[in-house]
């Protein structure tokens, strides 16, 4: 990343009112600093998981620091960061102890140093005792508090180092019993360890969990605040992507956010099952009820039938309320739709997914196979695949026109992201869903909606625009030497991963035009216009390297990347050379002739 990009990065975020009072230079330096911290503190995967192989011990530090940073009320454990901040007397003044402040960095550094020392000792009780003593001495952390945490970290460390995945795989292939284990992220739920177990999901009647619902209020407030800061009003309709695995891992945070937007809370029966919703009065909500169009994955549909009914019921409950239309957008829209001739029942349909037995949008396949002429086709394909209505008595009824009308009202598309490991450019599913729905909305409403995401797996969930999230992903993964060198250690599949990230980045150009030129410029100069790197890539995996060059040329050819003509000439030259090489026409080792 060069200075120019950093400067533009620093200008991107809206700044709080406090910083407006600072002079411009301070203001700029502060924004730049926050941006750098955000990139620096991002937890990134530094290589692929190899089945049967435990992660390297030097990766444990970051994992354990992340685990230690969260409160775990179910285990009576408080975040080590907040214990240290309190012990050092830093936590009392929020204006002093904030993201990026020197006191926060002091806490981070001490936590990291303590965890490094802990990991340097043999994994027995003496390591726990020593860590407890360290934090008592350095930061006056009460020993009973830190002991609980370090006993958990000890268990994680031992379980991370022992790996039974291959034995379990072999046992599964012999048809033997495999012990079950929960499916989640290690930071969210360390109970996923040891790995190599038979992953089970959740009880759908417990969704959303109390914790997920509690946590989601602040996320929804931040989401609406961000939109209001930019547009000066509340969004009337949000299209939300809901996935099955994410709602398993987060115990239903996405579902909880949809309920908060509508202004209802889950009601539990005597057996603690979520069976209905209770309305939050407008006087308590303090804002209008937001209309939510939910596009749910096939996996969500299969796992969460009762939850789809709950979401459908939430919409119907809200529409039936006797409230002013300007405070109840779902009702306002149903009234308008009935006036235009739809039935009352149909006008309330908001939960859409694939037809029974079908999965995915296929937008990813169409993009990755270059089988599209205009972006309109991608949005239409999304709706073709997803326009089946769910909820009580609907059972996947075809509802294309109703979905068209619902999407035509959308002003904001949104997805909750809940994983450190899998982000917007790691897999093609984010662009097929969030990109797909964004494209579908743009065609039907005539305007590109705002696209926002919640980075949910931090102690303070953060709302970012699609563009901001993509830049962060690009800087911390695709263009980060720590990331790509980690990938290249895996040889052939490492190059395939790099190519996949570039193609998924391209997926965001295709569906949402969300990628700036510099991203492709940097990808090109890092991986292809650098002779040494190019040679490494094509020796390890010429097919993926060829695809990578082809993808950049496609981005340019479709008008999604503007760059200097010499760059394109050079890429075409490289493309032809790798093609010849793959076809056995030219020798395996060559150099790029400079074309300028
Ligand atoms: C899901 O968990 O719903 C999901 C998984 C992979 C791709 C898309 C959705
Ligand atoms: Mg798919």
mmCIF file of C-alpha atoms in Angstrom, residues 57 59 255 332 406 432 455:
data_model
loop_
_atom_site.group_PDB
_atom_site.id
_atom_site.type_symbol
_atom_site.label_atom_id
_atom_site.label_comp_id
_atom_site.label_asym_id
_atom_site.label_seq_id
_atom_site.Cartn_x
_atom_site.Cartn_y
_atom_site.Cartn_z
ATOM 1 C CA UNK A 57 2.555 -22.904 18.267
ATOM 2 C CA UNK A 59 -0.105 -19.018 15.874
ATOM 3 C CA UNK A 255 -32.243 -13.498 13.124
ATOM 4 C CA UNK A 332 -47.058 1.482 5.241
ATOM 5 C CA UNK A 406 -40.374 -6.109 -2.202
ATOM 6 C CA UNK A 432 -23.363 -14.431 -4.922
ATOM 7 C CA UNK A 455 -18.161 -7.152 11.572
#
